[in-house]
Amino acid sequence: LNRLRQGLDKTRLSLVNQLKAIVGQGPLSADSVDDIEALLLQADVGVKATDLIIAKLQEKLRKEVLPPEEAIAYLKQILREMLDVNNKGESPLPMLIPEKSQLNIWLITGVNGAGKTTTIGKLSHLSVKSGYKTLIAAADTFRAAAVEQVKSWGQRSNVDVICNPAQNADPAAVVFDAISAAQARGTELLLVDTAGRLQNKKNLMEELSKIRRIVDKKSAEAKIESLLVLDSTLGQNGLKQAEVFAQSAGITGVILTKLDGTAKGGVAIAVVQQLGLPIRFIGAGEGIEDLRPFSSYEFVEALLS
Ligand code: GDP
């Protein structure tokens, strides 16, 4: 938790400490509401989520004077609820954990530079550490360097990488081979790296759809997740890219990266509220250990404690 807390330093120092000071100081004045609104927008929480947070704060804090600790606890509860898609406030969304003794296939998508390859390296490390038989498919065959990069992460986490060294090899064929290998070896988690060149949107989306079809057809019994890697430093701009992917790749969740490099950690709330997608993992550093399964409880504690 300390490591996560450090990773979120920038967001905490610029947003959360001020928010905490305002909310903890007594009944909300119109000025305080303006200040809170400005802070939230600055952290890229987004207009919709900001309005919701303010409405909830006002509902409770306009008339009542709560002791600061209670006001902060109330703020934490609001943020937790907003970070849990489908959550009605009772219990948080369970973490995403691959099912043991069966094949789980996680398609990892996202725009180049978002941190996709690094995240695959971190995920495979986490997976091996957690005792899963793990395999990686290098299906970003468009960038020559991508396959090499994935292979080097595979070496670091001790996981085999299925690839076709030919430049521009058919990504769907690589995925097909990888699923065959996974089925033969009793693999429990197959991580699939995919291309992310947004300049050629139409081809990219067709490629992702084709990979998806191969996965569905060849491995009907597998549990499939399609996870979008999103660079949190892009803030609201990243969400526009996310919408493009969400339309064609059947995204089931988001991995937020680079939370250590930004004060825009509020984008986590925007992902849930604007895209309606759960956050599954967060990256807060370049090292192999710097990835955590997402827990709204832990995230809010790291921000507000
Ligand atoms: P890809 O093009 O999407 O595969 O992106 P890469 O995995 O190559 O990452 C692009 C850059 O972002 C690299 O320099 C990574 O070290 C860096 N990066 C990835 N994740 C994180 C993170 O959580 N925090 C920080 N600070 N940097 C990251």
XYZ file of N, CA, C and O and ligand atoms in Angstrom, residues 111-118 122 143 149 257-258 260 283-286, ligand 1:
100
model
N -3.297 1.820 -27.384
C -2.507 2.599 -28.341
C -1.015 2.463 -28.028
O -0.637 2.380 -26.860
N -0.178 2.441 -29.082
C 1.278 2.397 -28.872
C 1.715 3.473 -27.891
O 1.272 4.611 -27.974
N 2.576 3.076 -26.991
C 3.101 4.047 -26.038
C 2.328 4.081 -24.730
O 2.767 4.680 -23.752
N 1.168 3.433 -24.714
C 0.340 3.462 -23.491
C 0.983 2.662 -22.357
O 0.675 2.881 -21.179
N 1.872 1.734 -22.750
C 2.510 0.906 -21.718
C 2.059 -0.547 -21.815
O 2.153 -1.309 -20.857
N 1.605 -0.931 -22.992
C 1.056 -2.276 -23.202
C 2.099 -3.370 -22.943
O 1.855 -4.303 -22.183
N 3.259 -3.221 -23.595
C 4.278 -4.265 -23.478
C 4.778 -4.384 -22.040
O 4.922 -5.484 -21.505
N 5.037 -3.242 -21.438
C 5.485 -3.235 -20.042
C 4.446 -3.920 -19.160
O 4.780 -4.716 -18.279
N 4.696 -7.123 -16.656
C 4.325 -7.081 -15.237
C 3.258 -8.130 -14.929
O 3.305 -8.808 -13.897
N 5.060 -3.965 -35.575
C 6.304 -3.296 -35.160
C 7.358 -4.367 -34.944
O 7.188 -5.247 -34.101
N 10.738 -6.936 -27.779
C 10.452 -6.340 -26.461
C 9.654 -7.314 -25.590
O 9.968 -7.505 -24.417
N -2.202 2.939 -16.643
C -0.751 2.973 -16.427
C -0.269 4.379 -16.086
O -0.997 5.356 -16.255
N 0.958 4.442 -15.631
C 1.687 5.698 -15.416
C 1.025 6.620 -14.393
O 1.110 7.840 -14.507
N 1.975 7.041 -11.587
C 3.050 7.697 -10.835
C 3.498 8.985 -11.505
O 4.081 9.846 -10.868
N -0.906 0.585 -12.983
C 0.551 0.622 -13.070
C 1.032 1.939 -12.505
O 0.535 2.999 -12.877
N 1.948 1.859 -11.579
C 2.481 3.102 -11.007
C 3.994 2.980 -10.902
O 4.565 3.045 -9.826
N 4.649 2.794 -12.048
C 6.102 2.697 -12.077
C 6.552 1.804 -13.215
O 5.751 1.066 -13.795
N 7.850 1.886 -13.544
C 8.353 1.153 -14.704
C 8.857 -0.247 -14.357
O 9.158 -1.039 -15.250
P 3.576 0.152 -25.618
O 4.004 0.873 -26.841
O 2.139 0.426 -25.303
O 3.887 -1.289 -25.629
O 4.356 0.841 -24.412
P 5.623 0.374 -23.573
O 5.260 -0.770 -22.707
O 6.783 0.229 -24.468
O 5.788 1.632 -22.597
C 6.050 2.944 -23.065
C 6.843 3.679 -21.991
O 6.041 3.882 -20.834
C 8.085 2.923 -21.518
O 9.127 3.834 -21.345
C 7.645 2.346 -20.167
O 8.724 2.166 -19.277
C 6.700 3.419 -19.677
N 5.718 2.911 -18.693
C 4.839 1.885 -18.834
N 4.079 1.753 -17.725
C 4.477 2.715 -16.853
C 4.069 3.115 -15.528
O 3.153 2.556 -14.896
N 4.739 4.165 -14.977
C 5.736 4.826 -15.641
N 6.325 5.857 -15.032
N 6.117 4.494 -16.876
C 5.521 3.447 -17.482
